[in-house]
Coordinates of C-alpha atoms and ligand atoms in Angstrom, one line a residue:
Chain A
M1 CA 0.2 0.1 -0.3
A2 CA 2.9 2.7 0.5
E3 CA 4.3 1.9 -2.4
F4 CA 0.9 2.4 -4.2
F5 CA 0.6 6.1 -2.1
Q6 CA 4.0 6.6 -2.8
Q7 CA 3.5 6.3 -6.6
L8 CA 0.0 8.5 -5.8
V9 CA 2.2 11.4 -4.6
N10 CA 4.6 11.2 -7.5
G11 CA 1.9 10.9 -9.9
I12 CA 0.1 14.0 -8.6
T13 CA 3.4 16.2 -8.8
W14 CA 3.9 15.0 -12.3
G15 CA 0.6 15.5 -13.6
S16 CA 0.4 18.8 -12.3
V17 CA 3.2 19.5 -14.3
Y18 CA 1.1 18.4 -17.2
A19 CA -1.7 20.6 -16.2
L20 CA 0.2 23.5 -16.1
I21 CA 1.0 22.5 -20.4
A22 CA -2.2 21.6 -21.2
L23 CA -3.8 25.0 -19.5
G24 CA -1.9 26.5 -22.2
Y25 CA -3.1 24.5 -25.1
T26 CA -6.8 24.4 -23.6
M27 CA -7.0 28.2 -23.2
V28 CA -5.7 29.1 -26.9
Y29 CA -8.0 26.5 -28.3
G30 CA -10.9 28.0 -26.4
I31 CA -10.1 31.1 -28.3
L32 CA -8.5 30.2 -31.5
K33 CA -9.8 26.7 -32.4
L34 CA -6.0 26.4 -33.0
I35 CA -4.1 23.9 -31.9
N36 CA -0.7 25.2 -30.4
F37 CA 1.6 22.6 -31.6
A38 CA 4.9 25.3 -30.5
H39 CA 3.6 25.0 -26.9
G40 CA 5.6 22.2 -26.2
D41 CA 8.9 24.2 -27.1
V42 CA 7.8 27.1 -25.0
Y43 CA 7.9 25.1 -22.3
M44 CA 11.5 23.8 -23.3
L45 CA 12.6 27.7 -23.8
G46 CA 11.0 28.0 -20.5
A47 CA 13.8 25.7 -18.7
F48 CA 16.6 27.0 -20.7
F49 CA 15.5 30.7 -19.9
A50 CA 15.9 29.5 -16.1
Y51 CA 19.1 27.7 -16.8
Y52 CA 20.8 30.7 -18.1
S53 CA 18.7 33.3 -15.8
A54 CA 20.0 30.9 -12.9
R55 CA 23.9 31.4 -14.2
W56 CA 23.5 35.1 -14.7
L57 CA 21.9 35.5 -10.9
G58 CA 24.9 33.0 -9.9
V59 CA 21.8 31.0 -8.2
A60 CA 23.9 27.7 -8.6
E61 CA 26.3 29.3 -6.0
H62 CA 24.4 30.7 -3.3
P63 CA 21.1 28.6 -3.7
T64 CA 18.2 30.7 -1.6
P65 CA 14.6 30.8 -2.1
L66 CA 14.4 34.1 -3.4
H67 CA 17.0 33.5 -6.2
A68 CA 15.0 30.5 -7.2
L69 CA 11.9 32.7 -7.3
G70 CA 13.9 35.2 -9.2
V71 CA 14.9 32.4 -11.8
L72 CA 11.7 31.3 -12.0
L73 CA 9.6 34.6 -12.6
L74 CA 12.6 35.6 -15.2
A75 CA 11.8 32.3 -17.2
M76 CA 8.0 33.1 -17.5
A77 CA 8.6 36.7 -18.5
G78 CA 10.8 35.7 -21.3
C79 CA 8.4 32.9 -22.5
A80 CA 5.7 35.8 -21.9
V81 CA 7.7 37.5 -24.6
V82 CA 7.7 34.4 -26.8
G83 CA 4.4 33.6 -26.5
I84 CA 3.3 37.1 -27.8
V85 CA 6.1 37.3 -30.7
I86 CA 5.0 33.8 -31.6
E87 CA 1.5 34.9 -31.8
R88 CA 2.0 38.3 -33.5
A89 CA 4.3 37.2 -36.2
A90 CA 2.9 33.5 -37.0
Y91 CA -0.4 33.0 -35.8
K92 CA -1.8 36.3 -36.9
P93 CA -1.0 36.6 -40.3
V94 CA -3.1 33.3 -41.1
R95 CA -5.6 33.9 -38.7
R96 CA -8.1 34.5 -41.4
S97 CA -6.9 31.6 -43.4
S98 CA -8.0 28.2 -43.4
R99 CA -7.7 25.4 -40.3
L100 CA -5.3 23.6 -42.2
A101 CA -2.9 26.8 -43.1
A102 CA -2.9 27.8 -39.2
L103 CA -2.1 24.0 -38.2
I104 CA 0.9 24.0 -40.6
T105 CA 1.9 27.1 -39.2
A106 CA 1.7 26.0 -36.1
I107 CA 3.9 22.9 -36.6
G108 CA 6.3 25.2 -38.8
V109 CA 6.9 27.4 -35.6
S110 CA 7.3 24.2 -33.5
L111 CA 10.4 23.3 -35.7
L112 CA 11.8 26.3 -35.9
L113 CA 12.0 26.4 -32.2
E114 CA 13.5 23.3 -31.7
N115 CA 15.8 23.8 -34.5
A116 CA 16.7 27.5 -33.2
G117 CA 17.2 25.8 -29.7
I118 CA 19.8 23.5 -30.9
L119 CA 21.5 25.9 -32.7
I120 CA 21.9 28.3 -30.2
F121 CA 21.6 26.3 -27.1
G122 CA 23.9 23.3 -28.7
P123 CA 22.7 19.8 -29.2
D124 CA 24.0 18.5 -26.1
P125 CA 22.0 18.0 -22.7
K126 CA 22.8 21.0 -20.1
F127 CA 22.6 20.5 -16.5
F128 CA 20.2 22.7 -14.8
P129 CA 22.1 23.8 -11.6
Q130 CA 20.4 22.8 -7.9
I131 CA 18.8 26.2 -7.3
I132 CA 16.9 24.4 -4.7
P133 CA 19.0 21.6 -2.4
S134 CA 17.3 18.7 -2.3
T135 CA 15.8 16.9 0.8
N136 CA 13.1 14.4 1.4
I137 CA 10.2 14.6 4.1
A138 CA 8.4 11.8 5.7
L139 CA 4.8 11.4 5.2
G140 CA 4.3 8.4 7.3
G141 CA 3.4 5.0 6.4
G142 CA 6.9 4.6 4.3
V143 CA 5.8 7.5 1.9
T144 CA 8.0 10.6 1.2
I145 CA 8.1 13.3 -0.6
S146 CA 10.9 15.5 -2.1
N147 CA 10.9 19.3 -0.7
Q148 CA 11.1 19.9 -4.6
Q149 CA 7.9 17.7 -5.7
V150 CA 6.3 20.4 -2.7
I151 CA 7.5 23.1 -4.5
I152 CA 6.5 21.8 -7.9
L153 CA 2.9 21.3 -6.2
V154 CA 2.6 24.5 -4.6
V155 CA 3.7 26.7 -7.8
S156 CA 1.7 24.7 -9.5
V157 CA -1.6 25.3 -7.4
V158 CA -0.9 28.8 -6.7
L159 CA -0.7 29.6 -10.8
M160 CA -4.1 27.6 -11.4
I161 CA -5.6 29.6 -8.6
G162 CA -4.3 32.7 -9.8
L163 CA -5.4 31.8 -13.5
R164 CA -8.7 30.9 -12.1
F165 CA -8.9 34.3 -10.5
I166 CA -8.1 36.0 -13.7
V167 CA -10.6 34.4 -15.9
L168 CA -13.6 34.2 -13.7
K169 CA -13.2 37.5 -11.6
T170 CA -11.4 40.0 -13.7
R171 CA -12.5 42.2 -16.4
V172 CA -9.4 40.9 -18.7
G173 CA -10.6 37.3 -18.0
K174 CA -14.5 38.0 -18.6
A175 CA -13.1 39.4 -22.2
M176 CA -11.2 36.2 -23.0
Q177 CA -14.5 33.9 -22.0
A178 CA -16.2 36.8 -24.3
V179 CA -14.1 36.1 -26.9
S180 CA -13.7 32.3 -26.5
H181 CA -17.5 32.0 -27.0
N182 CA -17.8 34.3 -30.0
H183 CA -15.1 36.7 -31.8
T184 CA -17.9 39.1 -33.1
A185 CA -19.9 39.5 -30.2
A186 CA -16.9 40.2 -28.2
A187 CA -15.7 43.1 -30.9
L188 CA -19.5 44.3 -30.5
M189 CA -19.0 45.1 -26.7
G190 CA -15.7 47.0 -27.3
I191 CA -13.4 44.6 -27.1
S192 CA -9.8 44.5 -28.7
V193 CA -9.9 40.7 -29.9
D194 CA -6.7 40.9 -30.8
R195 CA -5.4 42.0 -27.7
I196 CA -7.3 39.2 -25.6
I197 CA -5.9 36.7 -28.1
T198 CA -2.4 38.1 -27.4
F199 CA -2.6 38.1 -23.8
T200 CA -3.9 34.3 -24.1
F201 CA -0.7 33.4 -25.7
M202 CA 1.3 35.3 -23.0
I203 CA -0.5 33.9 -20.1
G204 CA -0.2 29.9 -21.7
S205 CA 3.5 31.0 -22.5
M206 CA 3.9 31.6 -18.8
L207 CA 2.5 28.6 -17.6
A208 CA 4.3 26.6 -19.6
A209 CA 7.6 28.2 -18.5
A210 CA 6.7 27.5 -15.3
A211 CA 5.8 24.0 -16.0
G212 CA 9.4 23.9 -17.6
V213 CA 11.4 25.6 -14.7
L214 CA 9.6 22.8 -11.9
V215 CA 10.7 19.7 -14.3
A216 CA 14.3 21.0 -14.5
L217 CA 14.4 21.4 -10.6
Q218 CA 13.7 17.4 -10.7
N219 CA 15.2 16.1 -14.3
P220 CA 17.9 18.6 -14.3
K221 CA 18.9 17.3 -17.8
I222 CA 17.7 20.1 -20.3
E223 CA 17.8 19.6 -24.3
P224 CA 16.4 21.5 -27.1
L225 CA 14.0 18.5 -27.9
M226 CA 12.9 17.7 -24.2
G227 CA 9.4 19.6 -25.2
I228 CA 8.5 17.5 -27.7
M229 CA 7.0 14.4 -25.8
P230 CA 5.4 16.3 -23.0
G231 CA 4.0 18.8 -25.1
L232 CA 2.0 15.9 -26.8
K233 CA 1.4 14.5 -23.4
A234 CA -0.3 17.7 -22.2
F235 CA -1.9 17.9 -25.5
V236 CA -3.8 14.9 -24.9
A237 CA -4.2 15.7 -20.9
A238 CA -6.2 18.7 -22.5
V239 CA -8.1 16.7 -24.9
L240 CA -8.7 14.3 -22.0
G241 CA -10.4 17.1 -19.8
G242 CA -12.1 18.5 -22.5
I243 CA -10.4 20.8 -25.0
G244 CA -11.0 24.3 -24.4
N245 CA -11.9 23.8 -20.7
I246 CA -9.8 25.0 -17.9
P247 CA -10.9 22.6 -15.0
G248 CA -10.8 20.1 -17.8
A249 CA -7.0 20.4 -18.6
V250 CA -5.9 20.4 -14.7
I251 CA -8.0 17.1 -14.2
G252 CA -6.7 15.5 -17.7
G253 CA -3.2 16.6 -16.6
L254 CA -3.2 14.7 -13.2
I255 CA -4.9 11.8 -14.9
M256 CA -2.2 11.8 -17.3
G257 CA 0.4 12.0 -14.3
I258 CA -1.1 9.5 -12.2
A259 CA -1.5 7.0 -15.4
E260 CA 2.1 7.6 -16.2
V261 CA 3.7 6.7 -13.2
M262 CA 1.7 3.6 -12.5
V263 CA 2.1 2.3 -15.6
V264 CA 6.2 2.7 -15.1
G265 CA 5.8 1.6 -11.1
Y266 CA 3.5 -1.7 -12.0
L267 CA 4.1 -2.6 -15.3
S268 CA 7.4 -1.5 -17.4
P269 CA 9.0 1.8 -18.1
T270 CA 8.5 1.0 -21.4
Y271 CA 4.9 1.8 -21.5
R272 CA 5.8 4.7 -20.0
D273 CA 5.0 6.8 -23.3
A274 CA 2.4 4.6 -24.6
I275 CA 0.1 5.4 -22.0
A276 CA -0.6 8.9 -23.3
F277 CA -1.8 7.2 -26.7
V278 CA -4.1 4.5 -24.8
L279 CA -5.6 7.4 -23.0
L280 CA -6.1 9.2 -26.0
I281 CA -7.5 6.6 -28.0
V282 CA -10.1 5.5 -25.5
I283 CA -11.4 8.9 -24.8
L284 CA -11.7 9.3 -28.4
L285 CA -14.0 6.1 -28.4
V286 CA -15.8 6.5 -25.2
R287 CA -16.2 10.6 -25.0
P288 CA -15.0 12.4 -27.4
A289 CA -15.8 15.5 -25.8
G290 CA -13.6 15.0 -23.0
I291 CA -14.2 14.3 -19.4
L292 CA -15.6 17.8 -18.7
G293 CA -16.3 19.0 -22.1
R294 CA -20.0 19.2 -23.7
N295 CA -21.7 20.4 -26.6
V296 CA -24.0 23.4 -25.8
A297 CA -26.5 23.8 -27.9
E298 CA -26.9 27.5 -28.9
K299 CA -30.7 28.7 -29.6
V300 CA -31.0 30.7 -32.8
Chain B
M1 CA -24.8 62.4 -36.8
L2 CA -24.4 58.9 -39.0
E3 CA -23.8 59.4 -43.0
V4 CA -23.1 56.2 -45.1
E5 CA -22.0 57.1 -48.2
D6 CA -21.7 55.4 -51.3
L7 CA -20.7 52.0 -49.6
D8 CA -19.4 49.0 -51.5
V9 CA -19.0 45.9 -49.9
Y10 CA -18.2 42.3 -50.8
Y11 CA -17.8 38.7 -49.4
G12 CA -15.2 37.3 -51.4
A13 CA -16.7 37.6 -55.0
V14 CA -20.3 38.2 -53.7
H15 CA -21.1 42.1 -54.3
A16 CA -23.5 42.6 -51.3
L17 CA -23.6 46.5 -51.2
K18 CA -23.7 48.6 -54.3
G19 CA -23.4 51.7 -53.6
V20 CA -25.2 52.3 -50.6
S21 CA -26.0 55.6 -48.8
V22 CA -27.7 56.1 -45.8
R23 CA -28.1 59.0 -43.4
A24 CA -29.0 59.3 -39.7
E25 CA -30.1 62.5 -37.8
A26 CA -29.6 62.4 -34.1
G27 CA -32.8 61.9 -32.3
E28 CA -34.1 60.0 -35.3
I29 CA -35.6 56.3 -35.5
V30 CA -34.5 55.4 -39.1
T31 CA -35.8 51.7 -40.4
L32 CA -34.0 49.5 -43.1
I33 CA -36.7 47.2 -44.7
G34 CA -35.8 44.4 -47.2
A35 CA -36.2 41.0 -48.5
N36 CA -34.0 38.4 -47.1
G37 CA -30.5 39.1 -48.5
A38 CA -31.0 42.3 -49.3
G39 CA -27.7 43.4 -47.5
K40 CA -29.4 44.9 -44.0
T41 CA -27.2 42.9 -42.0
T42 CA -24.5 43.7 -44.3
L43 CA -24.7 47.2 -43.7
L44 CA -24.8 47.2 -40.1
R45 CA -22.0 45.1 -39.6
S46 CA -19.9 47.4 -41.8
I47 CA -20.6 50.6 -40.2
S48 CA -19.6 48.5 -36.7
G49 CA -16.6 48.2 -38.4
L50 CA -17.0 44.4 -38.8
I51 CA -16.7 43.9 -42.2
P52 CA -14.0 46.1 -44.2
A53 CA -15.8 48.5 -46.9
R54 CA -14.4 48.1 -50.8
S55 CA -15.2 51.5 -51.3
G56 CA -17.3 54.4 -49.6
R57 CA -17.3 56.2 -46.3
V58 CA -18.9 56.1 -43.2
T59 CA -19.2 58.7 -40.6
F60 CA -20.3 59.0 -37.1
E61 CA -20.6 62.5 -35.7
G62 CA -18.5 64.0 -38.4
R63 CA -15.8 61.4 -37.6
D64 CA -14.5 58.8 -40.5
I65 CA -15.0 55.2 -39.0
T66 CA -14.7 53.5 -42.2
R67 CA -11.6 51.9 -41.3
M68 CA -11.8 52.0 -37.6
P69 CA -11.7 48.3 -35.7
P70 CA -15.0 47.7 -33.9
H71 CA -14.1 48.1 -30.3
E72 CA -12.6 51.5 -30.9
I73 CA -16.2 52.5 -33.1
V74 CA -18.3 51.2 -29.8
G75 CA -16.1 53.3 -27.8
L76 CA -17.3 56.4 -29.9
G77 CA -20.7 55.6 -29.4
V78 CA -22.2 53.1 -31.4
S79 CA -23.6 50.0 -30.3
Q80 CA -25.0 46.9 -32.0
S81 CA -27.8 44.4 -31.0
P82 CA -26.8 41.7 -33.8
E83 CA -28.5 39.4 -35.9
G84 CA -28.8 35.8 -34.1
R85 CA -28.6 37.7 -30.7
M86 CA -24.9 36.3 -30.1
V87 CA -25.4 36.3 -26.0
F88 CA -22.2 34.9 -24.1
A89 CA -24.7 31.5 -23.6
N90 CA -22.2 30.5 -20.4
L91 CA -21.8 33.6 -18.8
S92 CA -24.6 34.6 -16.3
V93 CA -27.4 37.5 -17.8
A94 CA -25.6 40.0 -15.2
D95 CA -22.3 39.2 -16.6
N96 CA -23.6 39.6 -20.4
L97 CA -24.5 43.0 -19.0
E98 CA -21.5 43.9 -17.4
L99 CA -19.9 43.1 -21.0
G100 CA -21.7 45.2 -22.6
A101 CA -20.1 48.3 -20.6
Y102 CA -16.6 47.3 -21.3
R103 CA -15.4 50.1 -22.4
R104 CA -16.4 52.1 -19.4
R105 CA -14.9 52.8 -16.2
D106 CA -17.6 54.7 -14.2
R107 CA -19.0 52.1 -11.8
A108 CA -21.5 54.0 -10.5
A109 CA -23.0 55.0 -13.5
I110 CA -22.7 51.4 -15.2
R111 CA -24.8 50.3 -11.9
E112 CA -27.2 52.9 -12.9
D113 CA -27.6 52.0 -16.1
R114 CA -28.2 48.2 -15.6
D115 CA -30.6 48.9 -13.3
E116 CA -32.2 51.0 -15.9
V117 CA -32.3 47.8 -18.2
Y118 CA -33.6 45.8 -15.3
R119 CA -36.1 48.6 -15.5
L120 CA -36.9 48.4 -19.0
F121 CA -36.8 44.3 -19.1
P122 CA -37.9 43.2 -15.3
R123 CA -37.8 39.6 -16.8
L124 CA -33.8 40.0 -16.7
L125 CA -33.8 41.1 -13.2
E126 CA -35.4 38.1 -12.5
R127 CA -33.1 35.9 -14.3
R128 CA -30.1 37.8 -13.5
G129 CA -28.0 35.0 -12.1
Q130 CA -28.9 32.2 -14.8
S131 CA -26.4 31.5 -17.6
A132 CA -27.6 33.4 -21.0
G133 CA -27.6 30.2 -23.0
T134 CA -30.9 28.8 -20.6
L135 CA -32.9 31.8 -21.3
S136 CA -36.1 31.6 -23.9
G137 CA -35.4 33.1 -27.2
G138 CA -37.4 36.4 -26.5
E139 CA -35.5 36.6 -23.0
Q140 CA -32.1 36.6 -24.8
Q141 CA -33.5 39.2 -27.6
M142 CA -34.1 41.6 -24.8
L143 CA -30.7 40.8 -23.0
A144 CA -29.1 41.5 -26.4
I145 CA -30.7 45.1 -26.4
G146 CA -30.4 45.7 -22.6
R147 CA -26.5 44.6 -23.2
A148 CA -26.1 46.9 -26.0
L149 CA -27.6 49.7 -24.2
M150 CA -25.0 49.2 -21.9
S151 CA -22.1 50.7 -23.6
R152 CA -24.4 53.8 -23.1
P153 CA -24.4 54.4 -27.0
R154 CA -25.5 57.4 -28.7
L155 CA -26.4 55.5 -32.0
L156 CA -27.8 52.4 -30.9
L157 CA -28.0 49.3 -34.3
L158 CA -30.9 46.9 -34.0
D159 CA -30.8 43.8 -36.3
E160 CA -34.1 42.4 -36.5
P161 CA -35.1 42.6 -32.7
S162 CA -38.4 41.0 -32.9
L163 CA -37.0 37.8 -34.6
G164 CA -39.1 35.1 -33.5
L165 CA -41.1 36.8 -30.5
A166 CA -44.3 36.5 -29.6
P167 CA -46.4 39.5 -31.2
L168 CA -47.2 40.5 -27.2
L169 CA -43.1 40.6 -26.8
V170 CA -42.7 42.3 -29.8
R171 CA -45.2 45.3 -28.9
E172 CA -43.2 45.6 -25.7
I173 CA -39.8 45.9 -27.2
F174 CA -41.0 48.3 -29.6
R175 CA -42.6 50.4 -26.9
T176 CA -39.0 50.3 -24.8
L177 CA -37.3 51.1 -28.3
R178 CA -39.4 54.2 -28.3
E179 CA -39.0 55.0 -24.8
I180 CA -35.2 54.8 -25.4
N181 CA -35.2 56.7 -28.1
A182 CA -37.5 59.5 -26.6
R183 CA -34.9 59.9 -24.1
G184 CA -32.1 60.6 -27.0
M185 CA -30.5 58.1 -28.6
T186 CA -30.6 57.4 -32.2
V187 CA -31.7 54.3 -33.4
L188 CA -31.5 52.4 -36.4
L189 CA -33.5 49.4 -36.8
V190 CA -33.1 46.5 -39.6
E191 CA -36.7 44.9 -39.7
Q192 CA -38.8 41.8 -41.1
N193 CA -41.8 43.4 -39.6
A194 CA -42.3 46.2 -41.6
H195 CA -45.3 47.5 -39.9
M196 CA -44.1 47.6 -36.6
A197 CA -40.9 49.4 -37.5
L198 CA -42.5 51.8 -40.4
S199 CA -45.1 52.8 -37.4
I200 CA -42.2 53.6 -34.9
A201 CA -39.7 55.2 -37.1
G202 CA -40.0 58.5 -38.8
R203 CA -37.8 57.7 -42.1
G204 CA -37.3 54.6 -43.6
Y205 CA -35.2 52.9 -46.5
V206 CA -35.8 50.3 -48.6
L207 CA -33.4 47.9 -49.4
E208 CA -32.8 45.4 -52.4
T209 CA -30.3 43.2 -53.7
G210 CA -27.2 45.4 -52.1
R211 CA -29.3 48.9 -53.3
V212 CA -31.4 51.7 -51.7
R213 CA -34.6 51.3 -53.6
I214 CA -36.8 54.2 -52.2
E215 CA -35.9 56.1 -49.1
A216 CA -39.1 58.4 -47.6
R217 CA -40.6 59.2 -44.4
C218 CA -42.2 56.6 -43.2
A219 CA -45.9 57.8 -43.6
E220 CA -45.4 57.7 -47.1
L221 CA -43.8 54.3 -47.1
L222 CA -46.7 52.7 -46.0
K223 CA -48.6 54.7 -48.5
N224 CA -46.6 53.6 -51.0
E225 CA -48.0 50.7 -53.6
E226 CA -44.9 48.7 -53.9
V227 CA -43.9 48.7 -50.7
R228 CA -47.5 47.4 -49.4
Q229 CA -47.3 44.4 -51.9
A230 CA -43.9 43.6 -51.5
Y231 CA -43.5 44.2 -47.5
L232 CA -47.0 44.6 -45.9
G233 CA -48.7 42.0 -47.6
G234 CA -50.9 44.0 -49.7
Ligands
ATP1 N1 -20.5 35.7 -44.8 C1 -20.8 35.9 -46.0 N2 -20.4 35.2 -47.1 C2 -20.9 35.4 -48.3 N3 -21.7 35.6 -48.5 C3 -22.3 36.5 -47.4 C4 -21.9 36.3 -46.1 N4 -22.7 36.9 -45.9 C5 -24.0 37.4 -46.2 N5 -23.5 37.2 -47.8 C6 -24.6 37.5 -48.8 O1 -24.7 39.3 -48.8 C7 -26.0 39.4 -49.0 C8 -26.5 40.1 -48.0 O2 -26.7 39.5 -47.0 P1 -27.2 39.6 -45.5 O3 -26.9 39.1 -44.5 O4 -26.8 41.5 -45.5 O5 -28.9 40.2 -46.0 P2 -30.2 40.7 -45.3 O6 -30.7 41.9 -45.7 O7 -29.7 40.5 -43.6 O8 -30.8 39.3 -44.7 P3 -31.8 38.5 -43.9 O9 -33.3 39.5 -43.9 O10 -32.1 37.2 -44.3 O11 -31.7 38.4 -42.6 C9 -26.8 38.2 -49.0 O12 -27.0 37.5 -50.8 C10 -25.8 36.9 -48.5 O13 -26.0 35.6 -49.0
MG2 MG1 -30.3 40.1 -41.8

């Protein structure tokens, strides 16, 4: 039983990272009906921005929580800029074109970021400095949690609550909901649809950046292609929860994380990546709209 | 106050408006009638900046708004209740109204206007916490109009506010329109229900396949043989 609970703790931690990435997919999809395939690469950039910020701040030599927070914020700020630039430079010009054109653009942006990463950062893995020394905390019953896992959970939860607050309570959040429902109606309210779309990319990219930093805390080997698999899995998580649905992305992410850790623990590490696709096939067969997704009938 | 001059609008190859000129003076109710596909919705959409005009000009209170983005046109005081209502289905009635006031910062006045909308449409007050998608068609229409009023427009564009409503409700909505207009708001009204529209408007335009066919005072349009045949059922 201790083994199971240990896996559960690990799974939830891992899942909260998927959830953070899945949120970006789902928000952009909600607002543009676009799958931003470059999103996993923004996550990769988050890890690299953190790596360079940590070196620049000299955090590896003097690890303090404040410095670690600074690294996190710098990575998020860097990816915010990346998100804005991607939207303005790549997606906005094709917004009125076909869905296929947008999809091809997304794949193009993804390839561009990956290859630019290889060119600039080099193809070999870099080792993320230990910005927070690792310790283990016993939870009782033989289950332990590392302080890094605690940080992952705490940061994820704080970001998710922050996102929830923005979307549900603030003016810009209400505008996001309006735009995701209907661009024309939103424009007629006096909302600048372009600005809201850019804002959505910015927020999604910041969450991906945070995910990148949090993962690098635990798995310090970072490289330019590290975003592909987590990106794909987080996308599946978003579909699992119901793409376009914000709480759905969190639930999908957690299921994905737990499933993956359980499969590795109880079956075989070989199936680690396969489980994502099994889940995708199952959800598409059983409930294509996703767990929380539903088709709202509109009165015309 | 509103001046549309020689407007040409295309949807790809479809020439939807062909040199349309329409104007509205401050304080007027002006109506646009015309058969399906005549271009009424297209005209309102291009006034609001939702579709670009190929040529021609739209001025509002002396300012050229032809190429202005829609959200800025709202900011100038032009508001629209669109065809098909387009209420935000998963947001509450209250949130829909709040979004109508998106560009305003005067919280106290926004609250007053919201209460005013609830006074005009008491049904909305009863349903203020309910999500807009669960309202009946008529209630959604009230919400669309109320939401358009929340920006405190000086010009209100209405696209078929009576569509699909029971006659009693239609009369209620038209009474409300007259009340709003009496307080100084200019109204440009697109209607299938020509009888009703011509009875509350001062002037009217008959649109036919993208062109203004007739422009006259409503009293004259009501007597016009052609209009009677085509839009008033003989
Ligand atoms: N998105 C579009 N793409 C192509 N053609 C369009 C589009 N929207 C409208 N049209 C065409 O433009 C013309 C004018 O349409 P519009 O919607 O303005 O008519 P309307 O007068 O509002 O009609 P109705 O009374 O049925 O609402 C029609 O011939 C229509 O087929
Ligand atoms: Mg129409």
